[in-house]
XYZ file of C-alpha atoms in Angstrom:
508
model
C 153.909 102.997 171.916
C 150.423 102.306 173.172
C 149.567 105.965 172.932
C 150.672 106.117 169.290
C 148.694 103.020 168.462
C 145.473 104.745 169.462
C 145.931 107.336 166.726
C 146.983 104.948 163.973
C 144.567 104.885 161.004
C 142.744 101.683 160.137
C 144.353 99.489 157.560
C 142.564 98.880 154.223
C 141.765 95.334 155.292
C 140.084 96.542 158.459
C 138.067 99.078 156.469
C 136.799 96.333 154.165
C 135.771 94.225 157.130
C 133.811 97.107 158.636
C 131.970 97.790 155.360
C 131.071 94.120 155.037
C 129.777 94.030 158.589
C 127.642 97.095 157.963
C 126.077 95.532 154.871
C 125.292 92.360 156.787
C 123.580 94.375 159.513
C 121.452 96.201 156.931
C 120.429 92.926 155.281
C 119.570 91.423 158.666
C 117.488 94.457 159.583
C 115.624 94.285 156.281
C 114.939 90.603 156.744
C 113.586 91.331 160.179
C 111.110 93.939 158.883
C 107.796 92.458 159.884
C 105.499 95.484 159.546
C 104.265 95.370 155.961
C 102.908 98.598 154.356
C 102.570 100.140 150.876
C 105.487 102.546 150.314
C 103.457 105.202 148.417
C 99.775 105.849 147.826
C 98.180 108.458 145.551
C 94.791 110.030 146.109
C 92.707 113.050 145.134
C 90.974 115.684 147.271
C 87.441 114.870 148.498
C 88.095 111.168 147.913
C 88.847 108.359 150.396
C 92.058 106.357 150.743
C 92.999 103.099 152.482
C 96.351 102.825 154.284
C 97.331 99.165 154.663
C 99.348 97.753 157.561
C 100.024 94.157 158.613
C 102.327 92.405 161.081
C 103.738 89.203 159.570
C 105.804 86.314 160.969
C 105.073 87.254 164.562
C 106.232 83.956 166.021
C 106.747 84.310 169.782
C 106.557 88.124 169.562
C 103.762 89.580 171.687
C 101.842 92.504 170.154
C 100.621 94.924 172.769
C 99.425 97.990 170.806
C 99.448 99.596 167.354
C 99.368 103.322 166.525
C 99.109 105.436 163.389
C 101.294 108.551 163.364
C 100.922 111.327 160.776
C 103.901 113.496 159.839
C 102.862 116.367 157.516
C 105.168 117.834 154.914
C 105.665 120.801 157.197
C 104.734 120.561 160.874
C 104.739 118.269 163.920
C 103.911 114.570 164.210
C 100.433 113.627 165.459
C 98.863 110.359 166.612
C 95.669 109.958 164.638
C 94.555 106.400 165.565
C 95.404 103.819 168.319
C 94.263 100.211 168.761
C 94.642 98.186 171.954
C 93.469 94.567 172.193
C 91.807 95.275 175.556
C 90.825 98.935 175.410
C 89.875 98.950 171.733
C 90.081 101.853 169.276
C 91.105 105.394 170.141
C 91.317 108.521 167.984
C 93.262 111.348 169.612
C 92.537 114.984 168.815
C 93.873 115.736 165.318
C 92.909 117.251 161.960
C 91.485 113.803 161.081
C 88.777 113.650 163.736
C 85.664 112.130 162.221
C 87.473 111.229 159.011
C 89.631 108.269 160.076
C 88.639 104.750 161.171
C 90.039 101.206 161.392
C 88.956 98.834 158.622
C 89.090 95.597 160.707
C 90.299 96.663 164.134
C 92.780 93.831 164.865
C 96.416 93.849 165.908
C 97.555 91.769 162.961
C 95.764 93.996 160.408
C 95.235 97.529 161.742
C 94.622 99.150 158.305
C 92.790 102.497 158.333
C 90.709 104.528 155.858
C 90.649 108.324 155.615
C 87.692 110.068 153.958
C 87.108 113.574 152.609
C 90.751 114.030 151.817
C 92.290 117.475 151.776
C 95.436 118.713 150.139
C 96.909 119.226 153.613
C 96.509 115.501 154.394
C 99.566 114.698 152.296
C 102.576 113.436 154.238
C 104.117 110.353 155.911
C 101.877 107.871 157.771
C 103.674 105.463 160.106
C 102.116 102.237 161.377
C 103.968 101.529 164.672
C 103.690 98.333 166.773
C 104.582 98.058 170.438
C 105.891 94.497 170.861
C 107.440 92.355 173.539
C 110.253 91.578 173.897
C 111.688 93.189 170.704
C 110.270 96.697 171.301
C 108.702 98.995 168.714
C 108.511 98.034 165.026
C 107.094 100.242 162.246
C 106.456 100.791 158.565
C 105.833 104.100 156.734
C 103.546 105.011 153.818
C 103.966 108.229 151.856
C 100.550 109.672 150.935
C 100.601 111.867 147.836
C 97.556 114.043 147.284
C 97.218 114.851 143.588
C 95.272 117.821 142.294
C 94.174 118.318 138.731
C 94.942 121.899 137.727
C 92.383 124.395 136.495
C 93.700 125.263 133.040
C 92.885 128.420 131.109
C 94.318 130.595 128.359
C 93.417 133.839 126.625
C 94.894 136.421 124.250
C 95.782 139.853 125.558
C 94.538 142.812 123.525
C 97.466 145.091 122.717
C 98.164 148.000 120.420
C 100.684 147.884 117.617
C 104.040 148.798 119.080
C 105.777 152.018 118.175
C 108.603 151.600 120.698
C 109.905 148.223 119.518
C 109.583 146.653 122.982
C 107.950 143.223 123.443
C 104.673 143.091 125.349
C 102.447 140.278 126.602
C 100.094 139.199 123.816
C 98.781 135.912 125.321
C 98.705 134.179 128.691
C 98.222 130.622 129.916
C 97.639 129.317 133.460
C 97.433 125.977 135.288
C 96.084 126.827 138.756
C 96.052 124.780 141.979
C 97.641 121.672 140.583
C 99.773 119.092 142.287
C 102.349 118.331 141.160
C 103.176 121.480 139.224
C 102.165 121.566 135.557
C 104.415 122.391 132.622
C 103.458 124.909 129.918
C 104.755 125.069 126.356
C 104.053 127.619 123.596
C 103.813 126.989 119.854
C 103.500 129.616 117.142
C 105.117 131.155 114.076
C 105.160 134.808 115.103
C 108.635 134.730 116.609
C 107.747 135.562 120.199
C 109.197 134.437 123.528
C 107.618 133.063 126.720
C 108.100 133.608 130.432
C 106.847 131.070 133.003
C 106.451 131.473 136.762
C 105.009 129.258 139.534
C 103.510 129.951 142.948
C 102.952 127.450 145.728
C 99.712 127.570 147.709
C 99.147 126.982 151.421
C 97.616 123.579 150.791
C 100.581 122.364 148.769
C 99.171 123.014 145.319
C 101.101 124.943 142.697
C 99.858 127.548 140.231
C 101.891 127.866 137.040
C 101.485 130.948 134.846
C 103.105 131.578 131.476
C 102.936 134.608 129.180
C 103.834 135.026 125.523
C 105.691 138.209 124.572
C 105.959 139.842 121.170
C 106.678 143.175 119.498
C 103.192 143.502 117.982
C 102.604 144.818 114.471
C 99.387 145.179 112.466
C 100.432 142.102 110.476
C 100.376 139.994 113.673
C 96.677 140.641 114.223
C 94.720 137.417 113.778
C 97.756 135.138 113.793
C 97.546 132.006 115.943
C 99.583 130.830 118.910
C 98.928 127.708 120.990
C 99.445 127.047 124.687
C 99.915 123.395 125.725
C 99.587 122.317 129.395
C 100.873 118.954 130.634
C 100.368 117.543 134.138
C 100.548 114.192 135.886
C 96.825 113.902 136.495
C 95.890 114.532 132.833
C 95.478 111.725 130.335
C 97.005 113.895 127.612
C 98.231 117.489 127.253
C 95.543 120.131 126.956
C 95.964 122.690 124.179
C 94.538 126.197 123.817
C 94.815 127.743 120.319
C 94.399 131.523 120.335
C 94.308 134.296 117.753
C 96.293 137.397 118.618
C 94.453 140.692 118.911
C 96.632 143.635 117.897
C 94.887 146.991 117.645
C 96.038 149.591 115.120
C 94.644 152.697 113.386
C 92.721 152.169 110.140
C 94.235 152.129 106.672
C 92.137 152.899 103.589
C 92.326 152.726 99.785
C 89.907 153.440 96.918
C 89.590 150.898 94.102
C 87.451 150.771 90.953
C 88.665 153.732 88.889
C 89.902 152.489 85.477
C 90.714 155.816 83.723
C 87.833 155.196 81.325
C 85.002 157.309 82.673
C 83.469 158.580 79.438
C 80.372 160.692 79.103
C 77.268 158.530 79.170
C 78.842 155.599 81.014
C 76.487 154.067 83.560
C 76.999 152.504 86.968
C 80.640 153.405 87.506
C 81.617 152.286 91.030
C 84.321 153.319 93.503
C 84.900 151.110 96.567
C 86.494 152.295 99.799
C 88.471 149.393 101.302
C 89.463 149.899 104.935
C 91.215 147.750 107.515
C 91.819 148.360 111.193
C 91.408 146.898 114.662
C 88.879 147.668 115.887
C 87.180 147.698 112.500
C 86.207 151.178 111.277
C 82.674 151.937 112.364
C 81.650 154.010 109.323
C 82.848 155.353 105.981
C 82.422 158.958 104.853
C 82.493 160.037 101.171
C 83.088 163.659 100.144
C 83.871 165.542 96.936
C 86.666 168.091 96.740
C 84.480 170.269 94.548
C 82.076 170.692 97.457
C 78.587 169.377 96.842
C 78.254 165.729 95.819
C 77.004 165.448 92.181
C 73.359 164.519 91.713
C 74.199 161.396 89.709
C 76.170 159.943 92.620
C 74.697 157.537 95.173
C 76.394 156.358 98.390
C 75.855 152.788 99.644
C 78.002 151.998 102.694
C 81.590 151.887 101.406
C 80.590 152.190 97.715
C 80.194 155.335 95.604
C 77.999 154.646 92.553
C 77.781 157.002 89.568
C 74.534 156.208 87.785
C 75.538 158.196 84.680
C 78.868 159.856 84.041
C 78.767 163.533 83.095
C 80.926 166.613 83.571
C 79.749 166.957 87.183
C 81.746 163.906 88.304
C 84.962 165.357 86.870
C 86.264 165.888 90.412
C 88.191 164.328 93.299
C 86.394 161.931 95.652
C 87.635 161.419 99.227
C 86.983 158.389 101.449
C 87.484 158.808 105.208
C 87.366 156.049 107.856
C 88.028 156.116 111.581
C 88.218 153.965 114.706
C 89.051 154.869 118.293
C 92.772 154.801 117.509
C 92.774 157.212 114.579
C 91.486 158.478 111.237
C 92.597 157.592 107.705
C 91.756 159.159 104.316
C 92.297 158.335 100.666
C 91.298 160.197 97.511
C 91.066 159.584 93.767
C 90.596 162.077 90.945
C 88.177 160.993 88.232
C 88.757 162.465 84.769
C 85.750 162.463 82.433
C 86.551 161.902 78.736
C 84.453 162.431 75.625
C 84.666 158.977 74.127
C 85.240 155.533 75.427
C 88.769 154.186 75.265
C 89.209 150.993 73.346
C 90.446 148.356 75.661
C 93.133 146.113 74.299
C 91.748 142.667 73.692
C 93.708 139.507 73.661
C 96.556 139.429 71.120
C 95.610 137.820 67.799
C 99.154 136.607 67.337
C 99.044 135.004 70.748
C 95.802 133.213 69.940
C 97.141 131.946 66.615
C 100.362 130.846 68.250
C 98.423 128.976 70.882
C 96.309 127.199 68.271
C 99.399 126.225 66.279
C 101.067 124.950 69.413
C 98.062 122.797 70.263
C 97.906 121.406 66.716
C 101.622 120.572 66.748
C 101.277 118.911 70.099
C 98.378 116.775 68.875
C 100.320 115.865 65.716
C 103.348 114.776 67.727
C 101.201 112.706 70.042
C 99.384 111.089 67.092
C 102.649 110.277 65.301
C 104.051 108.731 68.441
C 100.945 106.565 68.858
C 101.066 105.397 65.220
C 104.792 104.596 65.477
C 104.314 102.589 68.644
C 101.414 100.615 67.163
C 103.354 99.913 63.946
C 106.346 98.608 65.862
C 104.081 96.464 67.968
C 102.401 94.978 64.866
C 105.777 94.318 63.216
C 106.946 92.535 66.344
C 103.788 90.396 66.423
C 103.952 89.532 62.657
C 107.663 88.757 62.654
C 108.472 91.619 60.270
C 111.523 92.654 62.165
C 115.073 92.517 60.785
C 116.380 89.007 59.894
C 118.196 87.141 62.605
C 120.260 84.954 60.192
C 122.249 85.490 57.036
C 120.147 84.627 53.941
C 121.561 82.151 51.389
C 123.176 83.571 48.231
C 120.744 84.241 45.351
C 120.251 81.518 42.724
C 120.057 82.520 39.092
C 116.765 81.521 37.537
C 116.125 80.740 33.902
C 119.637 79.273 33.461
C 120.562 76.787 30.798
C 120.448 73.900 33.276
C 116.843 74.626 34.116
C 115.940 74.746 30.465
C 117.634 71.414 29.841
C 115.801 69.789 32.717
C 112.480 71.141 31.518
C 109.871 68.569 30.398
C 109.036 68.523 26.683
C 105.541 67.939 25.316
C 105.281 65.811 22.198
C 103.324 67.830 19.568
C 101.545 64.726 18.294
C 100.802 62.638 21.389
C 100.611 65.626 23.753
C 102.571 63.571 26.252
C 105.543 64.640 28.306
C 108.855 63.172 27.299
C 111.828 62.572 29.509
C 113.926 65.344 30.807
C 117.197 65.577 28.980
C 119.986 64.593 31.344
C 122.558 67.262 31.995
C 125.331 64.714 32.095
C 124.831 63.692 28.454
C 125.719 66.900 26.660
C 127.661 70.072 26.924
C 127.511 73.154 24.759
C 129.965 75.329 23.025
C 129.443 79.049 22.902
C 131.770 79.654 20.020
C 128.997 79.442 17.461
C 126.974 82.255 16.105
C 124.888 83.926 18.763
C 121.170 83.714 18.522
C 118.787 86.562 19.255
C 115.044 87.001 19.448
C 115.033 89.932 17.070
C 114.132 87.849 14.041
C 112.088 85.203 15.799
C 109.005 86.084 13.809
C 110.745 85.295 10.497
C 111.715 81.793 11.546
C 108.384 80.500 12.828
C 107.935 78.260 9.791
C 111.464 76.951 10.018
C 110.998 76.014 13.642
C 107.884 74.041 12.824
C 109.601 72.052 10.038
C 113.114 71.869 11.371
C 112.456 69.411 14.142
C 113.552 71.736 17.017
C 112.253 71.389 20.466
C 108.569 72.083 20.500
C 107.084 74.812 22.676
C 110.439 75.765 23.983
C 111.023 72.306 25.381
C 114.771 72.683 25.245
C 117.302 75.418 25.150
C 117.890 77.117 21.827
C 121.330 76.235 20.511
C 122.970 76.307 17.107
C 123.213 73.270 14.987
C 126.527 71.604 15.363
C 127.300 73.198 18.736
C 126.168 70.232 20.780
C 128.700 67.704 22.006
C 128.132 64.487 23.947
C 130.471 63.800 26.800
C 131.622 60.476 27.992
C 129.244 59.374 30.661
C 130.316 57.352 33.616
C 127.733 54.589 33.893
C 128.668 54.093 37.499
C 127.001 57.363 38.381
C 123.585 56.047 37.358
C 121.752 53.510 39.405
C 120.116 52.032 36.257
C 120.006 52.317 32.491
C 118.213 55.274 31.102
C 115.063 54.467 29.108
C 115.357 54.551 25.308
C 114.211 57.565 23.331
C 110.766 57.475 21.808
C 109.669 59.040 18.610
C 106.508 60.871 17.815
C 104.686 57.609 17.116
C 105.861 55.974 20.281
C 108.587 53.875 18.460
C 112.051 53.472 19.855
C 114.810 55.376 18.144
C 118.499 54.783 18.350
C 119.566 58.399 18.290
C 118.435 61.199 20.536
C 116.236 63.904 19.122
C 117.793 66.931 17.580
C 118.696 69.649 20.005
C 118.462 72.335 17.449
C 116.295 75.207 18.733
C 114.680 77.828 16.578
C 115.721 81.399 16.966
C 112.314 82.409 18.136
C 112.653 80.183 21.155
C 116.033 81.559 22.201
C 116.342 83.192 25.572
C 119.843 84.601 25.106
C 120.257 87.958 23.444
C 122.858 88.244 20.735
C 126.103 89.906 21.540
C 126.547 93.314 20.052
C 129.888 94.491 18.723
C 130.789 98.144 18.556
């Protein structure tokens, strides 16, 4: 039974207790850390760096000695500095001889400074105390030596590919940097990149990147950009480059317009050539043999001072560079008379003018319409917003009855004849204005209404209606005659025909 118990696995509860105990031990150890250092320090070659160390909360602990121990990235540990309260400072043989010293030289603060730093100085530096009675206590600082890379970039001169295989057309390098740099390419030529890195003996890294492309003559002069980023740089460094693709020359002759007539002056042919490298010279020849006397050569131009039968030939332009030779030719045909060149179409010009005129007319009409609408809106001339009242007939019999009458003798206005006093019958003989001129004398003697003071009616057609006196607030004033005397009867309502306003009915 006892033997089996030895091989029994721990229960889950026991495992939890062990984990908890381990955590407590770690926390206790951390709380007991009394050697205070900076975990990581960065520095650059040729500069100086301070490595801080301090023993805190010593209490009853007795400090006997402090040492600095260097552990390189690759290699053995070395003591580089020792301080003893009695024997003082000591610097054992090491790569730091003459470059390391204590800042204060005390047990409680044995910080050191290292000058003329090298890339190989990177590593772990441990400040170790010998104490009594607790033994050795230490703290470690990681020294990182940074190196700014030497950046460069350049295009690679290549020849236009005939095999279809990509070649290196540009390269970019970040040399001797720490940490390693990163390189990125940007361009629109459709290439690819390949990046490699190499570590140096001193811990620096050289990063090299190349840009590959199947070069064509069209790629010559196009731009690609290399961008290098690294920890020590404030911002990425960029290198724009223009590709250099070499190719044999190409040539063409321009300037011949099929209108070289006899007597024409200063006809010019131009030899246009491209290539990389650029063609060094241009050679003009004539297929007929000797160059005509009227022809002059000026660099890539052939000038015919005066066209004659001698220039009725074929001219050849030849260019070359170190990659090849290219030729082009043109045959000039001399004609007797000048060809009439087609000028601009008259119909097109007229159509354009008409179009412009129509456009201006449309714009002007639109402006006038807008202004007119605006003025109508400001003057209130818009459509009515309410239904107008029905029309009232003017010149009716009621208006004529209510019209004031002027006495022909006194020239004074008489009362208006009340509408409620009389009514009229229309069964009498109709009256017209056709014979008004014949009855002027009758109207003057017949006692009708003067000056059209009342409506023209026939004698005997007037009737007086019964009047309700309650409708009037007061008695109507008595009638007055021509002399101003009161009369018992109202004046005659007979109206002459000349004063009638109603046309006679016509019977067919």
